[in-house]
XYZ file of C-alpha atoms in Angstrom:
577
model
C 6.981 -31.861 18.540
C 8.553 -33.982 21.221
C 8.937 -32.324 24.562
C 12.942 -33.108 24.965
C 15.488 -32.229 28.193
C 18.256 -30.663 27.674
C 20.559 -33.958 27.403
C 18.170 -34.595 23.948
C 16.172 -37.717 25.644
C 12.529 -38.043 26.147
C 10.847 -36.212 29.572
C 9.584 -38.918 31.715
C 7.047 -36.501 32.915
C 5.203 -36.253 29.461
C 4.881 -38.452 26.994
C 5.793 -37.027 23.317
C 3.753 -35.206 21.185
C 2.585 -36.768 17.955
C 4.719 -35.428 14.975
C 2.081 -34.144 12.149
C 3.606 -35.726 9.324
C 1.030 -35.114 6.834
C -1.413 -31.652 6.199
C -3.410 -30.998 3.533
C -2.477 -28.542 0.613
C -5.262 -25.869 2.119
C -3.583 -26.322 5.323
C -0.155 -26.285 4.194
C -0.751 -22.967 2.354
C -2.457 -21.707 5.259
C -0.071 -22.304 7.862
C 2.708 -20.199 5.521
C 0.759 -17.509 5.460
C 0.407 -17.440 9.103
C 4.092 -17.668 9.282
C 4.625 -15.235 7.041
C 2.326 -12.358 9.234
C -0.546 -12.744 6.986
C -2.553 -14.428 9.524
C -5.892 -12.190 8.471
C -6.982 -13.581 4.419
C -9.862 -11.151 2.973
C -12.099 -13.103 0.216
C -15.398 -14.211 -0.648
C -16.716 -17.871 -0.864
C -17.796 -19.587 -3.940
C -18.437 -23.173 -5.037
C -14.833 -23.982 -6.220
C -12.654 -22.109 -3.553
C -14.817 -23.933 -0.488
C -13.335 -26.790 0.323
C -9.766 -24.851 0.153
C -11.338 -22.542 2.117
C -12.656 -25.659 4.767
C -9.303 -26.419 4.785
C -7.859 -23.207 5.630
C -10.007 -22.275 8.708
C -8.877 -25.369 10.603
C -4.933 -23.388 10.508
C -4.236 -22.163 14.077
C -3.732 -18.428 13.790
C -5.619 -18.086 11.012
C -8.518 -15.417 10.394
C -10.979 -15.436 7.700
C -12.246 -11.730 6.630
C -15.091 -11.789 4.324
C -15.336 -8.907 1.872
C -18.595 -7.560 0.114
C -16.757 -8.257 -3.243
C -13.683 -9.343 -4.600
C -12.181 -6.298 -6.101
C -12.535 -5.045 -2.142
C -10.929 -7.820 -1.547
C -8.140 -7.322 -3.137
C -7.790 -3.766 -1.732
C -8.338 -4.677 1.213
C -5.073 -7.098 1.183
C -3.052 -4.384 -0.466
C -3.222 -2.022 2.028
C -2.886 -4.388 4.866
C 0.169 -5.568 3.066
C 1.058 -2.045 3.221
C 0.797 -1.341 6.950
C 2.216 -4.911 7.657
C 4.912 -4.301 5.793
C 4.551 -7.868 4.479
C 2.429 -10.289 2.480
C -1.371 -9.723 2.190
C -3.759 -12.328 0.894
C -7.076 -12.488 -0.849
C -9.044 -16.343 -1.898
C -11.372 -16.116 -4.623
C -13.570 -18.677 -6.861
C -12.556 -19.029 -10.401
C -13.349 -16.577 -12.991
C -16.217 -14.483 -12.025
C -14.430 -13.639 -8.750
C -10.473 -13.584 -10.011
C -11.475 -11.585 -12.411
C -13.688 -8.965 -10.332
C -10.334 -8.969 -8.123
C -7.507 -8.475 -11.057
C -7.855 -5.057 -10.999
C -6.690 -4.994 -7.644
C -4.192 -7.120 -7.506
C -2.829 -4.765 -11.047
C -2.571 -1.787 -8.838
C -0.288 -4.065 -6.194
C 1.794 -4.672 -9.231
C 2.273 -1.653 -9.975
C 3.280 -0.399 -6.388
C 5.245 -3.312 -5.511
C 3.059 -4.680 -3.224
C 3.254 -8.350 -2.397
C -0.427 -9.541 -2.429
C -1.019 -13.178 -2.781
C -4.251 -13.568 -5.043
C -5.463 -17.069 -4.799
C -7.856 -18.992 -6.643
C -10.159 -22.292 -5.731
C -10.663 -23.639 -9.035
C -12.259 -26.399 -10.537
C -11.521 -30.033 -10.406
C -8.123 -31.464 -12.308
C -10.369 -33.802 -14.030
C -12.912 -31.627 -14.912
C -10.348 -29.421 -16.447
C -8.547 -31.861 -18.145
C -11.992 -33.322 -19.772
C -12.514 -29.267 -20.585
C -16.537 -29.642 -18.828
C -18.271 -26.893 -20.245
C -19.263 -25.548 -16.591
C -20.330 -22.345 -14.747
C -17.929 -19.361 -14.340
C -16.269 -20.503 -17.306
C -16.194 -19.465 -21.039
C -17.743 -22.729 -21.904
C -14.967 -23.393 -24.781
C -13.092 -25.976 -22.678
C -10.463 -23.800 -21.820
C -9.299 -23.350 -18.205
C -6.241 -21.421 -18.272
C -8.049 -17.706 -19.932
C -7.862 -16.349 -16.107
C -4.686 -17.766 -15.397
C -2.964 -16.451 -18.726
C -4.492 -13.096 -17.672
C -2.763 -12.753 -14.463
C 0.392 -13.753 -15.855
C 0.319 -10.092 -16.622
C 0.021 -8.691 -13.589
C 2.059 -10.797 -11.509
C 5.394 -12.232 -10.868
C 4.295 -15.715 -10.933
C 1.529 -17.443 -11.919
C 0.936 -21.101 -10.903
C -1.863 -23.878 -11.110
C -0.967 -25.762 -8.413
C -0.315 -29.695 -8.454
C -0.547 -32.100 -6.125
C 2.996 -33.919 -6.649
C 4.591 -30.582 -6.490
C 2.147 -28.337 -4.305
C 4.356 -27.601 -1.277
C 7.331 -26.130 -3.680
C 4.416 -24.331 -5.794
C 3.532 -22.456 -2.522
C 7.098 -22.341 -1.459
C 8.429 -20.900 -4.460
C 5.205 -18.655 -5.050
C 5.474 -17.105 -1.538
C 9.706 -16.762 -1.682
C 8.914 -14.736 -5.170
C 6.499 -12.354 -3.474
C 8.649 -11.762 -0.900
C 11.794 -11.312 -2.829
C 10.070 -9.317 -5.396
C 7.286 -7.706 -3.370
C 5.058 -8.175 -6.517
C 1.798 -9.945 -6.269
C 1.665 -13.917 -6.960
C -1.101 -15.791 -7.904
C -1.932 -19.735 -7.057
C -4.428 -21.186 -8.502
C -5.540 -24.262 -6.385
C -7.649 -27.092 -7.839
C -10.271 -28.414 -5.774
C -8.782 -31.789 -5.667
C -5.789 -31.259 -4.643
C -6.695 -28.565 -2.179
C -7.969 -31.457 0.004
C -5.342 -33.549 -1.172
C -2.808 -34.606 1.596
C 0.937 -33.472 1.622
C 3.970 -33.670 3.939
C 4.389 -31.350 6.913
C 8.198 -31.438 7.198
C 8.919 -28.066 5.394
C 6.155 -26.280 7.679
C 9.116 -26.680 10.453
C 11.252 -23.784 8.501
C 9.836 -20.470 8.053
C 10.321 -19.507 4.906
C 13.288 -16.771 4.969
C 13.189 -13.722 2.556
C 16.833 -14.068 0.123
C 20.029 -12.654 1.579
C 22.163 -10.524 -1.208
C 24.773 -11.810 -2.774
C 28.008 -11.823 -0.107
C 30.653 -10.765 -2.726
C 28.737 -8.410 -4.533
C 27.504 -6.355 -1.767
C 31.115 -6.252 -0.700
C 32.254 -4.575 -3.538
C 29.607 -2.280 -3.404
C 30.066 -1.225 -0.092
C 33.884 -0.635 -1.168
C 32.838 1.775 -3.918
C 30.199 3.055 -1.759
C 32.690 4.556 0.808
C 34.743 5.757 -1.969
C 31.467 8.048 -3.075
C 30.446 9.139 0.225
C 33.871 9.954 1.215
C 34.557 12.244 -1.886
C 31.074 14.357 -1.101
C 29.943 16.839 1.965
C 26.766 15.945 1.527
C 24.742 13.392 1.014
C 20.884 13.455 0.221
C 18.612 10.433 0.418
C 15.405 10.416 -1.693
C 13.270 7.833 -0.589
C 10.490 5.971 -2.502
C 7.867 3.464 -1.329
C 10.119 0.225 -1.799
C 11.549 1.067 1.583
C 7.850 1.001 2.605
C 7.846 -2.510 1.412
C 11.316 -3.843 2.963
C 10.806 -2.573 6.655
C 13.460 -0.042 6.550
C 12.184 3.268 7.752
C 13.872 2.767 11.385
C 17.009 2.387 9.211
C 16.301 5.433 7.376
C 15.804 7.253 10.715
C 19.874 5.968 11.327
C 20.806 7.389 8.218
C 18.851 10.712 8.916
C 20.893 11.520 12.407
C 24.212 11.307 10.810
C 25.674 14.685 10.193
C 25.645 16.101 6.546
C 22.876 14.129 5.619
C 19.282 15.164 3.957
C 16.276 13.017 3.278
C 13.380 14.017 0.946
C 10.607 11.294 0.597
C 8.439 10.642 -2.593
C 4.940 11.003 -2.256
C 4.549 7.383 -1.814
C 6.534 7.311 1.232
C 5.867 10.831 2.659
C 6.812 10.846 6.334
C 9.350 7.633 5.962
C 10.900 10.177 8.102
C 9.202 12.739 10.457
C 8.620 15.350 8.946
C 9.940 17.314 11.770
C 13.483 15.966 12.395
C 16.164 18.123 10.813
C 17.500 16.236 8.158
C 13.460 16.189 6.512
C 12.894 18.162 3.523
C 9.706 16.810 3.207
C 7.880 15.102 0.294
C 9.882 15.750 -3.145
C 7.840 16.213 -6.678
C 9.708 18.023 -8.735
C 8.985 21.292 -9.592
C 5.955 21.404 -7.690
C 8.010 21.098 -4.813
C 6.576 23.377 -2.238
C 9.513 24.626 -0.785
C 12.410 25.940 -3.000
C 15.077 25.213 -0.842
C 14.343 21.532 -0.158
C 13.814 20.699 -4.309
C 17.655 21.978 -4.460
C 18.788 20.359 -1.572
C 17.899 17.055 -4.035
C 18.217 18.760 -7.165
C 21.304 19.657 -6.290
C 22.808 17.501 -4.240
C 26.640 16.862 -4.148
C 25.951 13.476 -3.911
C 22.142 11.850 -4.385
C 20.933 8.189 -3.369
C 18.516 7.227 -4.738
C 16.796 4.397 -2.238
C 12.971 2.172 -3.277
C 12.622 5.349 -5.598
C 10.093 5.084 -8.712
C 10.322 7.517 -11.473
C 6.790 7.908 -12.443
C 5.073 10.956 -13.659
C 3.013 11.421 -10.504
C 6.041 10.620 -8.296
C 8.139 13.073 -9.845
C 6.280 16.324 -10.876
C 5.515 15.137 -14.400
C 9.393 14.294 -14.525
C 10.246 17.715 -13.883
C 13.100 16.335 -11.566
C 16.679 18.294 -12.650
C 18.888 15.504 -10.992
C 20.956 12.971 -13.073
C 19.512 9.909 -12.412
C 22.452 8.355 -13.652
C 24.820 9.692 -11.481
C 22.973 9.524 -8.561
C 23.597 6.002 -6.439
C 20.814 4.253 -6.795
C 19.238 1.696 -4.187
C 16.896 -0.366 -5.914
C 15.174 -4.208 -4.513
C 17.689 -6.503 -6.005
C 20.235 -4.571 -7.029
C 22.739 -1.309 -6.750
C 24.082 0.899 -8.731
C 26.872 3.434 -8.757
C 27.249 5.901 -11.703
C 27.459 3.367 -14.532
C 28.632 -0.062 -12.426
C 25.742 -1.730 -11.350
C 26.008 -4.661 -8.300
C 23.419 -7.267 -8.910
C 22.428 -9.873 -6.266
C 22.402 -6.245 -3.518
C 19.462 -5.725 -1.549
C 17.862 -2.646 -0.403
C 17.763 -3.469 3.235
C 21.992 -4.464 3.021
C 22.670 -1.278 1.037
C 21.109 1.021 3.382
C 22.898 -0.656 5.971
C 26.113 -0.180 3.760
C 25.324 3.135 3.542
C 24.636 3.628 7.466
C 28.024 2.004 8.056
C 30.261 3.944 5.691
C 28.351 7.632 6.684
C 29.584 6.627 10.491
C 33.134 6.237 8.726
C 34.038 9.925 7.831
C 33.133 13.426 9.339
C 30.782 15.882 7.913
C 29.327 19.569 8.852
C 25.967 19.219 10.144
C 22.874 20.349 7.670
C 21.340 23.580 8.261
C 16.834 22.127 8.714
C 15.017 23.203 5.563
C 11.731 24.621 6.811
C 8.153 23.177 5.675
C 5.376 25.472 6.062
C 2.233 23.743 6.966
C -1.048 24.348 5.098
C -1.576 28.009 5.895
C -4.082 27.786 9.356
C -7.452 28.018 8.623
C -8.953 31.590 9.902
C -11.040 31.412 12.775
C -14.215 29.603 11.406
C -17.269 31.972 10.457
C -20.196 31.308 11.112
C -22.277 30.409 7.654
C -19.302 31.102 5.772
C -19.797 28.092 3.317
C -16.117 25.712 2.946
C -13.095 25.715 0.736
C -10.577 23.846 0.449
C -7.664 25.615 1.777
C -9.799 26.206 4.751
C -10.648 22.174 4.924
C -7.093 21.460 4.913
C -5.751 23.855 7.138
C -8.268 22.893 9.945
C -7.157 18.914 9.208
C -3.531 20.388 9.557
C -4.549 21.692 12.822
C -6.582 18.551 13.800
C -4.265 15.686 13.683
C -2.816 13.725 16.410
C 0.698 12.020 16.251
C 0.408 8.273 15.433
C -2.349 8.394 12.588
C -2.693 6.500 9.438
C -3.778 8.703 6.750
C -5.570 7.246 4.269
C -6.256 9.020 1.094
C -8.040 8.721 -2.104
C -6.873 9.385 -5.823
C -7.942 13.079 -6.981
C -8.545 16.282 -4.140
C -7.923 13.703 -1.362
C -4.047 12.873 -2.135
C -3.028 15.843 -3.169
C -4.697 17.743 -0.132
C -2.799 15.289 2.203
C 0.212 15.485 0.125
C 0.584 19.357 1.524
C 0.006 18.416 5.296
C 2.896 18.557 7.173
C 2.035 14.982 9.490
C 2.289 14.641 13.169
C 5.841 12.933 13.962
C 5.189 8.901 13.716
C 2.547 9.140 10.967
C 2.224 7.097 7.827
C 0.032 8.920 4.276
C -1.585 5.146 2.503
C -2.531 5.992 -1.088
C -1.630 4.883 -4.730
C -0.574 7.549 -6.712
C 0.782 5.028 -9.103
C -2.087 3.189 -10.097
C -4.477 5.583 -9.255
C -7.761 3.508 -8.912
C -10.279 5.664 -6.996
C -12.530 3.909 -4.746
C -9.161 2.038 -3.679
C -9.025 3.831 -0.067
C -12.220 2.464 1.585
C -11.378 -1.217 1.299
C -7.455 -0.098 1.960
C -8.655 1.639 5.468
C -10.232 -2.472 6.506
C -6.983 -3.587 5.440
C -5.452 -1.110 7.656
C -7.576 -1.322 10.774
C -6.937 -5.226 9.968
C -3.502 -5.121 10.140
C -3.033 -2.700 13.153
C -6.370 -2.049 15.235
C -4.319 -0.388 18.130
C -4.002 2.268 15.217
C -6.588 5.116 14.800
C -6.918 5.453 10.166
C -8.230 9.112 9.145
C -9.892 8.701 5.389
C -9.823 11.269 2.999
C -12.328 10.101 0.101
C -14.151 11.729 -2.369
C -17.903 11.084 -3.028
C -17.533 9.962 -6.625
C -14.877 7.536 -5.395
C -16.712 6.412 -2.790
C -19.582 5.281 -4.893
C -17.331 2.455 -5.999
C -16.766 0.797 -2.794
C -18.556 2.269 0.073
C -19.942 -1.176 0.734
C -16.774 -2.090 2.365
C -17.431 0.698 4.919
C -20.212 -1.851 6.283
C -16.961 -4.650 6.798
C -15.156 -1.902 8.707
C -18.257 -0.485 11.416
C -19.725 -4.273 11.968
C -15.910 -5.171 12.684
C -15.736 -3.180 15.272
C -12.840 -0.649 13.589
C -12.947 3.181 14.030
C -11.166 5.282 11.312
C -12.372 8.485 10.974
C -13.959 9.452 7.512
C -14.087 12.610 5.406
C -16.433 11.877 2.932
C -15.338 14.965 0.358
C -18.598 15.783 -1.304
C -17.759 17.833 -4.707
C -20.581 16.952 -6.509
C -18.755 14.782 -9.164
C -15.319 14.236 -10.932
C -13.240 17.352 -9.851
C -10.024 16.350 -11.055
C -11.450 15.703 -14.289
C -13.436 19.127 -13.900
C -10.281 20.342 -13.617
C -8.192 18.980 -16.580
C -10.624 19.707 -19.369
C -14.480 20.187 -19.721
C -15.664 20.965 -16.485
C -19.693 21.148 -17.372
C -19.518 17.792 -19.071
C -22.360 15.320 -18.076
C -20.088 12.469 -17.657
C -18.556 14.695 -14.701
C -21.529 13.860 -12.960
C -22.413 11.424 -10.153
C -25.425 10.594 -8.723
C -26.514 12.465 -5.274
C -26.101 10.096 -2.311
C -27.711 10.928 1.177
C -24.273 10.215 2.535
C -24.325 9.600 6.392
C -27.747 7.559 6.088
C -25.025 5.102 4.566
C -24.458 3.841 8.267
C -27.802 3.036 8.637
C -28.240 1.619 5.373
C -25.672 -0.985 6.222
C -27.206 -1.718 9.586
C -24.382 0.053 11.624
C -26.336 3.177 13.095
C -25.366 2.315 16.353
C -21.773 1.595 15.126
C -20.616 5.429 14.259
C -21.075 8.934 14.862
C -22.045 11.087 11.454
C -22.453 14.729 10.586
C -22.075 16.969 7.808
C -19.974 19.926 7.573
C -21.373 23.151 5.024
C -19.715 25.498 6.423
C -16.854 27.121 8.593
C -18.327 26.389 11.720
C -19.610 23.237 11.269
C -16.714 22.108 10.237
C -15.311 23.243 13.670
C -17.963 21.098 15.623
C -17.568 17.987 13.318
C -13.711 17.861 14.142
C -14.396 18.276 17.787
C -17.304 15.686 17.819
C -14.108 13.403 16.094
C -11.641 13.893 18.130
C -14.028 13.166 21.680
C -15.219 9.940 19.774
C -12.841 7.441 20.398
C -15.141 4.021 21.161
C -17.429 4.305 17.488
C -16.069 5.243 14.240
C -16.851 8.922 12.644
C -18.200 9.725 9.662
C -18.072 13.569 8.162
C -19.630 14.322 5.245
C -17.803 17.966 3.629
C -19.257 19.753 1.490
C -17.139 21.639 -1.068
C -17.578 23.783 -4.268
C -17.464 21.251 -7.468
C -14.439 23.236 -9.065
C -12.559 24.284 -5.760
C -9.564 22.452 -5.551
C -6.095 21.844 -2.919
C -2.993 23.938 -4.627
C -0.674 21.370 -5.392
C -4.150 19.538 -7.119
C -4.525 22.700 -8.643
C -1.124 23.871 -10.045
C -1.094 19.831 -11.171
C -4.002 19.774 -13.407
C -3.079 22.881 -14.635
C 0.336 21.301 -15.488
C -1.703 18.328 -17.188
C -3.811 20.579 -19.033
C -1.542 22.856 -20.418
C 0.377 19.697 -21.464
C -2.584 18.293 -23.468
C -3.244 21.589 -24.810
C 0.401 20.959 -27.025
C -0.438 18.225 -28.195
């Protein structure tokens, strides 16, 4: 760009910088995810994807992050999407690796997580001659992979040369409005293939709402709120995904306001500010008082909320959802008017604005009792879970990521009261185990100032522990509970508990370090009993500089309550039927 005065003429003092006019279609995609925030891409290399992948590296800003396999990969983005609070990214060859990575990229689907999946595929005129080659079904057809992640996406694309910039454009602008995975998939050709630069010189902007629409809503909105004395906000992971949990905070200090969370977005608000009432399932609720203060509300907004089974206590919820307010991505609603074209980050600010409008009596805090504290450790006295998770309660600094797994992980952290200005990663929706290892890279990816605590369980280790190698030769250092239960405990739990297919192999977990060629990289130990348990969160809380690994050991059918009074719930359920 020309280095101008003020008057708009030429410097004398340097002479003008050449104007790119041209970029490639690697580098063009490159550069908008670097404007975009997601400057770090997680992958794997394979004959079709490198010379897009050639292309890519030469992007100023940008950061290649190699994976141990593609599904990782795509886990990996997810929850550094997640943390970013923006786009994550994942490259991938065609077929063998898109297809090791759709799972993935499902699960970001399903939680509204914009992850761009992108795939180097083979030649245009090798697909259009339908060459029977590697990696593909050998029947000529080139589009099986493609028509599969139309699926599990909100765009699919095969990207062209004489229309690649608004392929990636639009792509990218749907991810973002949507915040749904995309996918791309990029022809070798044409990801060499040169393209103008002009666009590059306007970020791309997510969509504003709809001026007139949002008006009205805001009207009606006022006319609500005044009418009620109290207002509760239930908040689901979509405001995650928009940014908005300093705007939630605003909402919070208003008087006659109370905010419960789903268990997606536990601690969108600290947990200890007076408005919380913590994290909201249903009727496993843990404290009476705060499932009223939504079950009953006067006047309930819904905001980013999803109604799923695990989200909602197996829809035990005794609100009406349809005459709550309800804050959704793209739209609004109000009883039975709904205001398309409204976003969620312009009606929370509606609803910010028109609280500060009218008076109301300040809420009286709902308490939330932590995990009972763990009795003083006993020597020998082998571990249970309460006493796991009341030590962890008693453990945890302000400021953590918690990370944890599907199964006795989530639903132990789901009771934890956390430390003001700390985040709980998981996917209760989609539920993969093995998700959280790969997740944790993402995490230490997208904010290494950040300390991650893991919560995973050995069987769902097992899937991806390999990614654990990514994290320690990175130079990351989460702390990891590796919760050894000697097989499937949810399952256990939920019917046949003595079945072989419960069953995992026994692992000599902390020689996995070594294993991976990271000994010197992290600090292990494992934890049997009361005591040792004791030492093993001391020894992690005085190792800051190396990464800590804790393998604890648990009874196969011992279980956290609200895991507990779940599967019982699921059980009893199946049992009807």
């Amino acid at each position: 760009m020309s280095d101008q005065t003020q008057s708009g003429t030429t410097s004398a003092s340097a002479p003008p910088a050449p104007r790119v006019t041209t970029v490639t279609v690697g580098q063009y995609l490159a550069t908008r995810l670097v404007q975009l925030g997601a400057d770090h891409v997680f992958g794997l290399p394979g004959d079709f994807n490198l010379s897009l992948l050639d292309q890519m590296v030469t992007v100023p800003g940008f950061h290649w992050v190699g994976s141990t396999n593609e599904l990782n990969a795509a886990y990996a983005a997810d929850g550094y999407a997640r943390i970013r609070r923006g786009i994550g990214a994942l490259v991938t060859t065609f077929g063998v690796g898109e297809l090791s990575a759709i799972n993935g990229v499902a699960g970001s689907f399903s939680e509204d997580v914009p992850v761009v999946q992108i795939t180097g595929m083979p030649s245009t005129s090798a697909r259009a001659a339908g060459l029977h080659l590697h990696h593909t079904l050998i029947d000529g057809d080139y589009e099986h992979f493609y028509r599969a992640y139309r699926e599990v996406t909100a765009s699919a694309t095969i990207v062209r040369t004489a229309t690649a910039t608004r392929d990636i454009d639009a792509a990218l602008m749907t991810a973002l409005r949507e915040s749904k995975p995309v996918y791309l998939g990029i022809p070798a050709d044409v990801a060499i293939a040169p393209v103008h630069a002009a666009n590059l010189r306007t970020p791309l902007l997510a969509a504003s709402s709809d001026a007139s629409e949002l008006a009205r809503f805001t009207a009606a909105l006022a006319e609500a709120v005044s009418a009620h004395p109290q207002v509760t906000l239930l908040v689901g992971p979509q405001v995650h995904r928009r940014s908005l949990e300093p705007l939630v905070r605003q909402i919070a200090d208003h008087d006659g306001v109370y905010v419960a969370s789903q268990n997606m977005s536990k601690a969108v608000l600290d947990e200890s500010h007076p408005a919380s009432l913590g994290t909201y399932m249903g009727a496993f609720t843990r404290v009476a008082e705060a499932r009223a203060a939504v079950d009953r509300s006067p006047l309930l907004v819904l905001a980013g909320t999803v109604m799923s089974d695990f989200l909602t206590g197996f829809f035990t919820q005794e609100f009406d959802e349809d005459a709550a307010v309800e804050l959704a991505l793209t739209a609004a609603r109000i009883a039975d008017t709904t205001f398309y074209g409204v976003r969620l980050e312009d009606s929370l600010r509606a609803l910010h604005s028109v609280l500060g409008e009218s008076a109301r009596e300040p809420v009286q805090p709902v308490g939330h009792p932590a995990v009972p504290d763990a009795a003083a450790p006993a020597a020998g006295r082998p571990l249970s879970q309460e006493h796991f998770w009341g030590s962890v309660q008693n453990w945890l600094q302000p400021g953590t990521t918690v990370i944890a797994d599907a199964g006795t992980s989530f639903y132990g952290a789901l009771d934890l009261v956390l430390p003001d200005e700390s985040d709980l990663l998981g996917q209760p929706v989609w539920s993969a185990i093995g998700y959280t290892i790969p997740a944790t890279l993402g995490a230490c990816v997208a904010a290494p100032g950040r300390r991650s605590v893991l919560f995973v369980g050995d069987g769902a280790a097992q899937l991806t522990v390999q990614e654990l190698a990514t994290i320690l030769h990175r130079g990351y250092t989460p702390v990891v509970f590796l919760l050894n239960n000697d097989g499937y405990t949810v399952e256990r739990k939920i019917q046949s508990p003595a079945a072989v297919y419960q069953d995992i192999t026994p692992w000599d977990w902390t020689l996995i370090p070594a294993a991976f060629g990271a000994a010197d990289k992290v600090v292990t130990a494992t934890a049997r009993t009361e005591d040792e348990l004791a030492a093993a969160l001391e020894l992690a809380r005085a190792t800051t500089e190396k990464a800590v690994l804790i393998e604890v050991v648990l009874p196969a059918l011992d279980s956290p309550r609200l895991l507990t009074v779940l599967t019982e719930a699921i059980a009893a359920a199946a049992a009807k039927h």
